[in-house]
mmCIF file of C-alpha atoms and ligand atoms in Angstrom:
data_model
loop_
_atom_site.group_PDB
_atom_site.id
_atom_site.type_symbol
_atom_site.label_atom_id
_atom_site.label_comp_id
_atom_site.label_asym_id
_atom_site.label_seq_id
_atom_site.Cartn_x
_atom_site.Cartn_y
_atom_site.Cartn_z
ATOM 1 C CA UNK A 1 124.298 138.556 248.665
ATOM 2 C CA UNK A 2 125.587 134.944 247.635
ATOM 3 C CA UNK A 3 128.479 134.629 245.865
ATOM 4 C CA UNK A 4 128.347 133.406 242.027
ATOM 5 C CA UNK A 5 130.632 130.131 242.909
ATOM 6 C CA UNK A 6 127.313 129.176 244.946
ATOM 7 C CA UNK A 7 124.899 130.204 242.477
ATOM 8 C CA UNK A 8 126.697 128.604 239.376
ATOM 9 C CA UNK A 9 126.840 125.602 242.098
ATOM 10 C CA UNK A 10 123.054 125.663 242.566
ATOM 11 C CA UNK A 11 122.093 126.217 239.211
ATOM 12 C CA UNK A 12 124.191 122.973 237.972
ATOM 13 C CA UNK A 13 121.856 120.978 240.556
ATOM 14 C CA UNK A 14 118.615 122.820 240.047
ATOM 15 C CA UNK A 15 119.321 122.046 235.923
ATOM 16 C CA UNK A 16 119.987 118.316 236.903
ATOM 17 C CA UNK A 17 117.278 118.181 239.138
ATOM 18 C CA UNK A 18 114.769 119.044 236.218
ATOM 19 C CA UNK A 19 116.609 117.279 233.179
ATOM 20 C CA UNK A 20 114.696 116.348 230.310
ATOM 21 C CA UNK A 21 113.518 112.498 231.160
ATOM 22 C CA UNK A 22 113.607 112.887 234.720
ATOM 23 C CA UNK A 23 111.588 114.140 237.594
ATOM 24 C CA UNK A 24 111.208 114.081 241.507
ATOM 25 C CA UNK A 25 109.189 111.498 243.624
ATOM 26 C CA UNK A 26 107.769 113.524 246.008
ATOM 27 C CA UNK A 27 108.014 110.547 249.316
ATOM 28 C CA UNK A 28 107.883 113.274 251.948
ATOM 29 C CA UNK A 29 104.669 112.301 253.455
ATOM 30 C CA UNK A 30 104.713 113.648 257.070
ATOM 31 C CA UNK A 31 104.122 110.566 259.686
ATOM 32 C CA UNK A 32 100.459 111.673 259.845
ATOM 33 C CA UNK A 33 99.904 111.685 255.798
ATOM 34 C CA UNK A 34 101.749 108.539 254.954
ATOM 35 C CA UNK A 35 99.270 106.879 258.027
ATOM 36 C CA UNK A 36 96.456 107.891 256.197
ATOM 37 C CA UNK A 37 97.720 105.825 252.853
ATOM 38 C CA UNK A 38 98.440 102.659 255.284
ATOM 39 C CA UNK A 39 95.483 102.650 256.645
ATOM 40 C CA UNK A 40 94.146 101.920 252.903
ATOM 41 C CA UNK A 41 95.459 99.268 253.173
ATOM 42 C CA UNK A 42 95.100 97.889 256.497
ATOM 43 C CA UNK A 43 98.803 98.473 257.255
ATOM 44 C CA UNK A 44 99.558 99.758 261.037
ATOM 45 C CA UNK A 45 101.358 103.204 260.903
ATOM 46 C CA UNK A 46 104.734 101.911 262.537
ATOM 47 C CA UNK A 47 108.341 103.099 261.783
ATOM 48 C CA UNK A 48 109.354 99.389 260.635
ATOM 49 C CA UNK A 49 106.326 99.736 257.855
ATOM 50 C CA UNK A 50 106.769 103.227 257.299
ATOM 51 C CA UNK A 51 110.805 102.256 256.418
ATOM 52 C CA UNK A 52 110.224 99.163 254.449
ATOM 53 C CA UNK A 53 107.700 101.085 252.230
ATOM 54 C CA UNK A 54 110.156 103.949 251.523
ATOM 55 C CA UNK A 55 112.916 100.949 251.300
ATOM 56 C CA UNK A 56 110.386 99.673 248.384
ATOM 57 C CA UNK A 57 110.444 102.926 246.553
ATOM 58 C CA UNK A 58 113.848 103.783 247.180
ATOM 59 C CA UNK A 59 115.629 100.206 245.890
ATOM 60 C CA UNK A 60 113.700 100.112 242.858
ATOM 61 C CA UNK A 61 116.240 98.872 239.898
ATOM 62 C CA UNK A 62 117.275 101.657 237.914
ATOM 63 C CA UNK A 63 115.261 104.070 239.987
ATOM 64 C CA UNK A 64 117.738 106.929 238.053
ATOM 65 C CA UNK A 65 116.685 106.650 234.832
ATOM 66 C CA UNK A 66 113.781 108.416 235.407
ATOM 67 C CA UNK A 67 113.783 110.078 238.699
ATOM 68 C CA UNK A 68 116.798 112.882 239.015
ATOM 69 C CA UNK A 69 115.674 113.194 243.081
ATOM 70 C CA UNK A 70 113.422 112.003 246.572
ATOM 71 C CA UNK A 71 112.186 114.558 248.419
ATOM 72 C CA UNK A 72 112.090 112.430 252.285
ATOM 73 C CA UNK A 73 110.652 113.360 255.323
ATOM 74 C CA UNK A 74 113.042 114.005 258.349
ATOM 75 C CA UNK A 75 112.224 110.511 259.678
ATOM 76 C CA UNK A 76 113.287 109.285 256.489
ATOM 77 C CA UNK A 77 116.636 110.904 255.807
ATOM 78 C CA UNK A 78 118.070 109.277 258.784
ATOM 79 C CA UNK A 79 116.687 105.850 257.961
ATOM 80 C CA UNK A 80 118.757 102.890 256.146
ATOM 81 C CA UNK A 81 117.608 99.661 254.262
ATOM 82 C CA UNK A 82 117.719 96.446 255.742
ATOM 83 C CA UNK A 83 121.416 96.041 254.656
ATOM 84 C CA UNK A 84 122.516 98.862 256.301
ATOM 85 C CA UNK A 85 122.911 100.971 253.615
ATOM 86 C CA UNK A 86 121.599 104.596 254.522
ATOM 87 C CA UNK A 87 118.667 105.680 252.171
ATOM 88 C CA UNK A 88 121.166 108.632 251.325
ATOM 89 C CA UNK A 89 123.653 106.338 249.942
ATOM 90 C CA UNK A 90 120.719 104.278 248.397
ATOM 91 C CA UNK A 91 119.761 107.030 246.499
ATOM 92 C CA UNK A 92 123.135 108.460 245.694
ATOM 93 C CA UNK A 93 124.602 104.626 244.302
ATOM 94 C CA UNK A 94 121.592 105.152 241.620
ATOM 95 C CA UNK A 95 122.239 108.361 240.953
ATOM 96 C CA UNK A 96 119.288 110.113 242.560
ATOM 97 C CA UNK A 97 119.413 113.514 244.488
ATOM 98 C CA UNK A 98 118.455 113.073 247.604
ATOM 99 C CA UNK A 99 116.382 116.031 249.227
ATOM 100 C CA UNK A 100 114.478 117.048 252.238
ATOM 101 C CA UNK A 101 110.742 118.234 253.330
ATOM 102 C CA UNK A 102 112.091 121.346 255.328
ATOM 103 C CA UNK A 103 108.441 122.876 256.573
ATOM 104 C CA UNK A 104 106.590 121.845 259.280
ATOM 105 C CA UNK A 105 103.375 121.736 258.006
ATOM 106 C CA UNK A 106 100.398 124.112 257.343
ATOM 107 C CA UNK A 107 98.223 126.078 260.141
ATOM 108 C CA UNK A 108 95.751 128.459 260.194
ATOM 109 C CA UNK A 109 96.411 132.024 258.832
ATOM 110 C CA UNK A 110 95.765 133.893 262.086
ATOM 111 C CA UNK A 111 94.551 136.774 260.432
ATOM 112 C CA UNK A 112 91.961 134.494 258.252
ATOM 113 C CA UNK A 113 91.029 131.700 259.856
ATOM 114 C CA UNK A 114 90.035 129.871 256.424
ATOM 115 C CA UNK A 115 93.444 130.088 255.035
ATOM 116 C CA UNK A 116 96.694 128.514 255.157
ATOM 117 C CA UNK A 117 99.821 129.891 256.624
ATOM 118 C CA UNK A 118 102.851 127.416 256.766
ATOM 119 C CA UNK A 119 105.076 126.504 259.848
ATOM 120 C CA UNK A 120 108.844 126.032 259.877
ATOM 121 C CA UNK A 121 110.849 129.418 259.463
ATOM 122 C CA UNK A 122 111.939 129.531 263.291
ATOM 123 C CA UNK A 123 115.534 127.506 263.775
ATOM 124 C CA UNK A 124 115.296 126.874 259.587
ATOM 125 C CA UNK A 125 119.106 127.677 259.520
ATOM 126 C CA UNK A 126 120.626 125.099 261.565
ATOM 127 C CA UNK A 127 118.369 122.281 260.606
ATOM 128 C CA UNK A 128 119.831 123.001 256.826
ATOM 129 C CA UNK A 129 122.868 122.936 258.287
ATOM 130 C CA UNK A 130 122.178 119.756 259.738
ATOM 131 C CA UNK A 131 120.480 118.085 256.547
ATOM 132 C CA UNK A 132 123.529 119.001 254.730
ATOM 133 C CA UNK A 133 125.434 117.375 256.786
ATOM 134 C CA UNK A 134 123.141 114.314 256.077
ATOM 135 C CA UNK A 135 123.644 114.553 252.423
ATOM 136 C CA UNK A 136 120.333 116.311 251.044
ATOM 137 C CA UNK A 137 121.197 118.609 248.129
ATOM 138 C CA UNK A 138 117.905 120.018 247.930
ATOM 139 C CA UNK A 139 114.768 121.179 250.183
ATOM 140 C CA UNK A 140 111.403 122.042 249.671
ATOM 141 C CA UNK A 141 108.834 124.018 251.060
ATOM 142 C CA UNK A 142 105.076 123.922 250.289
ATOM 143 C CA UNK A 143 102.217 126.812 250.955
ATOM 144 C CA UNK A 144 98.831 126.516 250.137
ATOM 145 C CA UNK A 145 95.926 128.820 248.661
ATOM 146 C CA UNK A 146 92.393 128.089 248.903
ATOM 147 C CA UNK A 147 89.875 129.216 246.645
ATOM 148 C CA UNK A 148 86.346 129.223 247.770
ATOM 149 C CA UNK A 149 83.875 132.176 248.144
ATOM 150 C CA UNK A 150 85.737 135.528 249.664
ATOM 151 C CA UNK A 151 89.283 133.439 249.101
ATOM 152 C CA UNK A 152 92.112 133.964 248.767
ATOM 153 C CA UNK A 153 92.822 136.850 250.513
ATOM 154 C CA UNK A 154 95.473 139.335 249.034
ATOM 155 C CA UNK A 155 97.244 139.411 252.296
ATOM 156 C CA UNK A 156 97.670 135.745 252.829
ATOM 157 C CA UNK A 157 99.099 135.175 249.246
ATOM 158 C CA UNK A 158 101.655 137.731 249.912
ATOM 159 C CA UNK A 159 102.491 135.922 253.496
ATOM 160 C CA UNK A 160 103.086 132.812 252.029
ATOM 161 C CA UNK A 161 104.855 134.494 249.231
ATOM 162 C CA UNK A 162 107.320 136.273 251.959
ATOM 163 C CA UNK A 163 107.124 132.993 253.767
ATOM 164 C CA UNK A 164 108.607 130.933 250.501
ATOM 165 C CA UNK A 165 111.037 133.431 249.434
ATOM 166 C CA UNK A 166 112.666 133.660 252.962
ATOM 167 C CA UNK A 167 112.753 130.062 252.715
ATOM 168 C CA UNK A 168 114.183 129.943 249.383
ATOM 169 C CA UNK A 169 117.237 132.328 251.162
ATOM 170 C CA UNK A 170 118.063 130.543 253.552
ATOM 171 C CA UNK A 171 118.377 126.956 251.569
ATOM 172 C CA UNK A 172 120.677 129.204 248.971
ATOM 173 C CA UNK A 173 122.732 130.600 251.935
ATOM 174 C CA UNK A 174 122.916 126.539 253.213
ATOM 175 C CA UNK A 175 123.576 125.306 249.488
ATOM 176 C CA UNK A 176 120.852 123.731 248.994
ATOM 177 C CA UNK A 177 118.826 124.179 245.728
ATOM 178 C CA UNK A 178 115.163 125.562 247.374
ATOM 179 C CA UNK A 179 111.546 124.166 245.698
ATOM 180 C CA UNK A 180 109.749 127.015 246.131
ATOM 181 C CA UNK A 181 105.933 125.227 246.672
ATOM 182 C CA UNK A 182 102.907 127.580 245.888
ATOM 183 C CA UNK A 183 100.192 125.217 245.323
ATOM 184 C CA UNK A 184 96.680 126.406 244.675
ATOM 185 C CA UNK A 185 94.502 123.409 246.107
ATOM 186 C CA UNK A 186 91.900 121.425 243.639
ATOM 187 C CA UNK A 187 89.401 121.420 246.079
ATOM 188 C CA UNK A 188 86.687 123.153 245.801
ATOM 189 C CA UNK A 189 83.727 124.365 243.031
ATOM 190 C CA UNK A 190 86.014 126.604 241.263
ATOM 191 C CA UNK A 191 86.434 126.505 237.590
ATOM 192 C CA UNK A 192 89.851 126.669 235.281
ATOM 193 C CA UNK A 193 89.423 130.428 234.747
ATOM 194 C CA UNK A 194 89.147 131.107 238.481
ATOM 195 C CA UNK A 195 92.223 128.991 239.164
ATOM 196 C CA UNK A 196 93.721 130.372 236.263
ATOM 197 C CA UNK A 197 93.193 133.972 237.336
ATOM 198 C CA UNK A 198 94.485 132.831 241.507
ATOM 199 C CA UNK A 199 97.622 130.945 240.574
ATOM 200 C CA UNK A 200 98.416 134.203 238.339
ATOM 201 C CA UNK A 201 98.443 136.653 241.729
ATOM 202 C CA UNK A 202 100.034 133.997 243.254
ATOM 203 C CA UNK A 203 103.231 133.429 240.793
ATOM 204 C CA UNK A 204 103.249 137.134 240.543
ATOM 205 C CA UNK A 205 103.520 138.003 244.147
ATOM 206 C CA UNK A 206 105.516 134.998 244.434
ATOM 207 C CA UNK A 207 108.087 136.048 241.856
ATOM 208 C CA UNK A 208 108.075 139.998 243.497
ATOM 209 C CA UNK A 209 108.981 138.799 247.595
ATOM 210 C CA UNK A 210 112.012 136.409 245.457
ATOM 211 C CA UNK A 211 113.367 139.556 244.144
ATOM 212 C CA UNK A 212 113.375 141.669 247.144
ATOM 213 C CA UNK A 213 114.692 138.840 249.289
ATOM 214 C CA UNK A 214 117.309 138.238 246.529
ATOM 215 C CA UNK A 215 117.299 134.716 245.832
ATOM 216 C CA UNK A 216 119.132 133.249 242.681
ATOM 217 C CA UNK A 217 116.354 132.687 240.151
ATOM 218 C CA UNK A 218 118.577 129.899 238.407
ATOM 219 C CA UNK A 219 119.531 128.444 241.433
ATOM 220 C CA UNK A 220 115.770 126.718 242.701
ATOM 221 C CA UNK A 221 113.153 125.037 241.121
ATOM 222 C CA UNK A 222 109.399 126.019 240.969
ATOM 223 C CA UNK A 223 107.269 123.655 241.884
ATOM 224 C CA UNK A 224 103.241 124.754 241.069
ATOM 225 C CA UNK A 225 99.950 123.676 239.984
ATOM 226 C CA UNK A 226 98.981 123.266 236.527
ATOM 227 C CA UNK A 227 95.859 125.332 235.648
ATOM 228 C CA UNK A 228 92.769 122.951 236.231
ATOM 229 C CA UNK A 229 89.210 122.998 237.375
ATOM 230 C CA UNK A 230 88.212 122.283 241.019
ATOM 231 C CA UNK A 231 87.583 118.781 242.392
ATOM 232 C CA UNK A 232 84.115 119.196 242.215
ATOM 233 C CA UNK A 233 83.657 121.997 239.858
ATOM 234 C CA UNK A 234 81.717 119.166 237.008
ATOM 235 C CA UNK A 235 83.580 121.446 234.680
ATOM 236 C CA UNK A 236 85.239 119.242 232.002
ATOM 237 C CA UNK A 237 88.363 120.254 230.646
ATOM 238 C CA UNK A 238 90.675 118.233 228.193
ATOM 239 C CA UNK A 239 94.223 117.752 229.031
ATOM 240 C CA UNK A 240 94.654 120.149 225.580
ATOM 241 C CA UNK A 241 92.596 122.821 227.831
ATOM 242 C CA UNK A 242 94.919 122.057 230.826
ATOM 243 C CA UNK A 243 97.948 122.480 228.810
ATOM 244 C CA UNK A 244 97.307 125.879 226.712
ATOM 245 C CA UNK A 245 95.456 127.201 230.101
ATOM 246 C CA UNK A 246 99.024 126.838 231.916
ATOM 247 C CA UNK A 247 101.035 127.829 229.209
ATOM 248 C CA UNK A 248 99.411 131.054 228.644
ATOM 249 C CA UNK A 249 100.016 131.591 232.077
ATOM 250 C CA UNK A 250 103.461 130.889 232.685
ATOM 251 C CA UNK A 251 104.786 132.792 229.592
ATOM 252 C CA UNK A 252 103.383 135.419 231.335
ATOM 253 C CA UNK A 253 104.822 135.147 235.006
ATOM 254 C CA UNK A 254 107.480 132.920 234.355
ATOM 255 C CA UNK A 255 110.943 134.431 234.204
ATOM 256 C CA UNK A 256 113.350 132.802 231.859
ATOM 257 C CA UNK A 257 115.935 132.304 234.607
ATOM 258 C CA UNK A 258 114.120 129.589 236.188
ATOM 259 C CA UNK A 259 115.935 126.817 234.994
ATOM 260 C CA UNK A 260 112.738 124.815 235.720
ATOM 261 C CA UNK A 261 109.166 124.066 236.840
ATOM 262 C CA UNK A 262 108.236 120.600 238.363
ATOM 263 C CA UNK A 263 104.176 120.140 238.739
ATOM 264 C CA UNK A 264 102.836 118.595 241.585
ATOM 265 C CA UNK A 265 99.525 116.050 241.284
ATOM 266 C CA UNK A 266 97.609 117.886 243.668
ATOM 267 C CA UNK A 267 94.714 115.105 243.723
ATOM 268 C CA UNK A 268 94.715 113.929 239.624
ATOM 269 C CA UNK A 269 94.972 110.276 238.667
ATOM 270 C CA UNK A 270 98.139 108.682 237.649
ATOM 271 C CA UNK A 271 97.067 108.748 234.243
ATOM 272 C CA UNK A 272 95.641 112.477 234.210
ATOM 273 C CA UNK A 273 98.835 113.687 235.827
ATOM 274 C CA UNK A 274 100.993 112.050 232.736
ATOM 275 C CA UNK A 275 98.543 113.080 230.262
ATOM 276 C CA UNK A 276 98.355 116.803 231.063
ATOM 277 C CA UNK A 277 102.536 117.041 231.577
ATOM 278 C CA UNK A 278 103.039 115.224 228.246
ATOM 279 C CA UNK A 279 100.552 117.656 226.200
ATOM 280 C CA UNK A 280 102.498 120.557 228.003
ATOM 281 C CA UNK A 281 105.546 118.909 226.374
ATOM 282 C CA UNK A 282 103.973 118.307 223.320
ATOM 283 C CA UNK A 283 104.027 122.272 222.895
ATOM 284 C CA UNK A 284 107.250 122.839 223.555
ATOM 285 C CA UNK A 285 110.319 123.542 223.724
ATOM 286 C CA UNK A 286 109.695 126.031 226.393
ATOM 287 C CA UNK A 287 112.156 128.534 227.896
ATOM 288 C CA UNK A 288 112.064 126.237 231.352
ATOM 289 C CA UNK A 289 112.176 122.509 232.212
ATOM 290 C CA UNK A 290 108.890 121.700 232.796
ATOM 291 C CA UNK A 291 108.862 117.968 234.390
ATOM 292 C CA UNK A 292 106.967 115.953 237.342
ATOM 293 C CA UNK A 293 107.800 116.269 241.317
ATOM 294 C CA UNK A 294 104.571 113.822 242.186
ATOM 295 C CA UNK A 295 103.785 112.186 244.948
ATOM 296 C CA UNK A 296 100.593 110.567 244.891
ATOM 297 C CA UNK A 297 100.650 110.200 241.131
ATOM 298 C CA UNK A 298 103.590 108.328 241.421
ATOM 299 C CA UNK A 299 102.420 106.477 244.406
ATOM 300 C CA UNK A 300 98.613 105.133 244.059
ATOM 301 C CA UNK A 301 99.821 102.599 241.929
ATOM 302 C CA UNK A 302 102.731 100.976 243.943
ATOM 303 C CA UNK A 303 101.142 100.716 247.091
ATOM 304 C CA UNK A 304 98.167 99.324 246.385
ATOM 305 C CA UNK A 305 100.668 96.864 244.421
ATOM 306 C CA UNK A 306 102.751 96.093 247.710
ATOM 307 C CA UNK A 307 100.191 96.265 250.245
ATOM 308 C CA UNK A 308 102.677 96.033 253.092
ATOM 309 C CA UNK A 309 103.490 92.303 252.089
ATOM 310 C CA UNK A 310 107.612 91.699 251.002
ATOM 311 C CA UNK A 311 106.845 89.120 248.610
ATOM 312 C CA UNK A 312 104.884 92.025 246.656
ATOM 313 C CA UNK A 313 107.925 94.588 246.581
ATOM 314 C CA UNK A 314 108.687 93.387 243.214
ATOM 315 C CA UNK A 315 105.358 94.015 241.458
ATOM 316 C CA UNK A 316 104.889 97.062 243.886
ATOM 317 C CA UNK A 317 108.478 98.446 242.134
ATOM 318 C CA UNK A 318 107.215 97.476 239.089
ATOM 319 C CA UNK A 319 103.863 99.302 238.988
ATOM 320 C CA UNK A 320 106.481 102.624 240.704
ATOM 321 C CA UNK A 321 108.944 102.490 237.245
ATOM 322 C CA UNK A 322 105.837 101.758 235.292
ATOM 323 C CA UNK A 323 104.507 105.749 236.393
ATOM 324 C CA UNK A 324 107.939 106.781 236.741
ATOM 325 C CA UNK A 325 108.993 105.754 232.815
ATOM 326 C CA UNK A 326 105.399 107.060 231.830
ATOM 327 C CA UNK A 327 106.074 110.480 233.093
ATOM 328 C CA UNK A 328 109.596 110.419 231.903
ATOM 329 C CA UNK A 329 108.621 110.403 228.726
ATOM 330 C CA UNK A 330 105.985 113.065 229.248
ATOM 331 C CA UNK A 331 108.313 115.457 230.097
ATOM 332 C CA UNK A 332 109.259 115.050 226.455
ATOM 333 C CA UNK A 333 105.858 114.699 225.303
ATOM 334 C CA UNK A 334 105.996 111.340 223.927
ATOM 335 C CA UNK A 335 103.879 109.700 226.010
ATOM 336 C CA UNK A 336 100.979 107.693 224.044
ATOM 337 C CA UNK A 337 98.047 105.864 226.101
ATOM 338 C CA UNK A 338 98.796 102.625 224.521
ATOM 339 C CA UNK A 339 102.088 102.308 226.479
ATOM 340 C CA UNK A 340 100.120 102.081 229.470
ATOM 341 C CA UNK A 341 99.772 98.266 228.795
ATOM 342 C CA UNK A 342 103.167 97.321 227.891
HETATM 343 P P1 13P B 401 101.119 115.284 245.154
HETATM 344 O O1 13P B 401 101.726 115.016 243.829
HETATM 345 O O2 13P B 401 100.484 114.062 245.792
HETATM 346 O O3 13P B 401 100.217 116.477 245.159
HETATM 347 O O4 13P B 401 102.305 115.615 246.163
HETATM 348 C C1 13P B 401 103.320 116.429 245.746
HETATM 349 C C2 13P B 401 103.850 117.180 246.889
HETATM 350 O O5 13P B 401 105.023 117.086 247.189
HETATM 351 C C3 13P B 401 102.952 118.056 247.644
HETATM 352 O O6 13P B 401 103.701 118.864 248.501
#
């Protein structure tokens, strides 16, 4: 059992983490996926680029105002600016959480070759202990479900359910404030219903393995798909769809502990991503947070802006606070298109 000092603890972080106005860049690209967004632009995958790109990010004036934390990558919680200055303290000085990528990856579910199992449980205890002592305040963890014909399986949503709750234990145990990371992937044919009806077993399995593990419901943040239509599905659904479709089904699943629920972009534009949070906002108040932990929506933007050049860093920042302000302001739902082009 954890004592309450550690929940109330966690819950006072989790409840900063997903503040209305703020959200979490999601910069915890392994070495592998950030090399694949270099290579866009013609950028050799090298520790000296892959720094001075989070540097970029990360030094970005008044970064806090709309981002309440950085998930990094363990290359990049031990990294410093140019100055010296450890990304840690970077991010702490502008009032920015900073947090940690804790799992090591996906591979294939043994028992169903076609699915996803995630790697990282073995030694999980002493490398919190270790980011800890490196300053990260929170973690995260992400499974995946795939949806094509036969899929998913009952039995490997309930393995990365155990997988995530055990997880989400062991971060509480550490003090750190667990994202729990169930996404159900875009790709595929499917349409909104059959996501719909998947990320339902999902949350709901999910939800049963945190009880019987006994994590602190109000001490971690969910971090989920919205409800949407497949990548190449042709199904057209409105943002007004998106938003009712995932509403319906988190009243459902969601308990009202949760102090919040921070999507991930999963594959939609910048501008879809802000457009489907802000009309979720638009219907609330809901019993939850409901805010942004993107990656590549906040992301596609900036680096095409900075292209691995320093005398772009400034536009390259700009077009980052540009997305971050824009989803800022959809996690209030005021978000109009025009602002796009101020
Ligand atoms: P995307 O927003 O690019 O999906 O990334 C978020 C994330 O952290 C996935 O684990």
């Amino acid at each position: 059992m954890l004592d309450q000092s550690k929940i109330t603890e966690l819950n006072k972080i989790a409840k900063q983490m997903v503040q209305a106005g703020k959200g979490i860049l999601a910069a915890d690209e392994s070495t592998g996926t950030i090399g694949k967004k270099f290579e866009k632009i013609g950028l050799p995958n090298e520790e000296t680029n892959r720094q001075a790109y989070r540097e970029m990010l990360f030094t970005s004036p008044g970064i806090g105002e709309y981002i309440s934390g950085v998930i990094m990558y363990d290359e990049t919680i031990r990294q410093s600016s140019r100055d010296g200055t450890s990304f840690v303290s970077v991010l702490q000085n502008a009032g920015v959480f900073p947090g940690i990528k804790v799992d090591m990856g996906t591979t294939a579910d043994p028992s169903s070759p076609n699915e996803k199992i995630t790697k990282g449980l073995e030694g999980l205890p002493d490398r919190l202990k270790e980011y800890v002592s490196l300053g990260a305040k929170f973690a995260k963890w992400r499974a995946v479900i795939t949806i094509a014909n036969d899929l998913p399986t009952s039995r490997n949503i309930v393995q990365n359910a155990r997988d995530l709750a055990q997880y989400a234990l062991e971060c509480q145990k550490a003090g750190l404030v667990p994202i729990v990371e169930p996404e159900v992937l875009m790709d595929g044919g499917h349409t909104m219903e059959k996501c719909r009806e998947v990320s339902e077993k999902v949350l709901v399995a999910l939800f049963e393995e945190l009880k019987n593990a006994g994590v602190a419901l109000e001490g971690m943040v969910l971090k989920t798909n919205m409800v949407i239509s497949g990548k190449e599905s042709g199904q057209k659904v409105s943002p007004n769809d998106i938003a009712a479709s995932t509403l319906n089904l988190f009243k459902k699943v969601l308990p009202p502990l949760l102090p919040g629920q921070a999507f991930l972009s999963g594959g939609q534009s910048e501008i879809e991503a802000t457009q489907n949070l802000n009309e979720i906002n638009k219907l609330g108040p809901h019993p939850w947070q409901l805010t942004f932990s993107y990656g590549r929506a906040l992301q596609d933007s900036a680096i095409k802006a900075w292209q691995g050049k320093s005398e772009n860093v400034k536009a390259a920042q700009s077009a980052f606070l540009h997305r971050a302000k824009m989803n800022s302001l959809a996690t209030t739902g005021k978000y109009e298109s025009f602002m796009e082009n101020n």
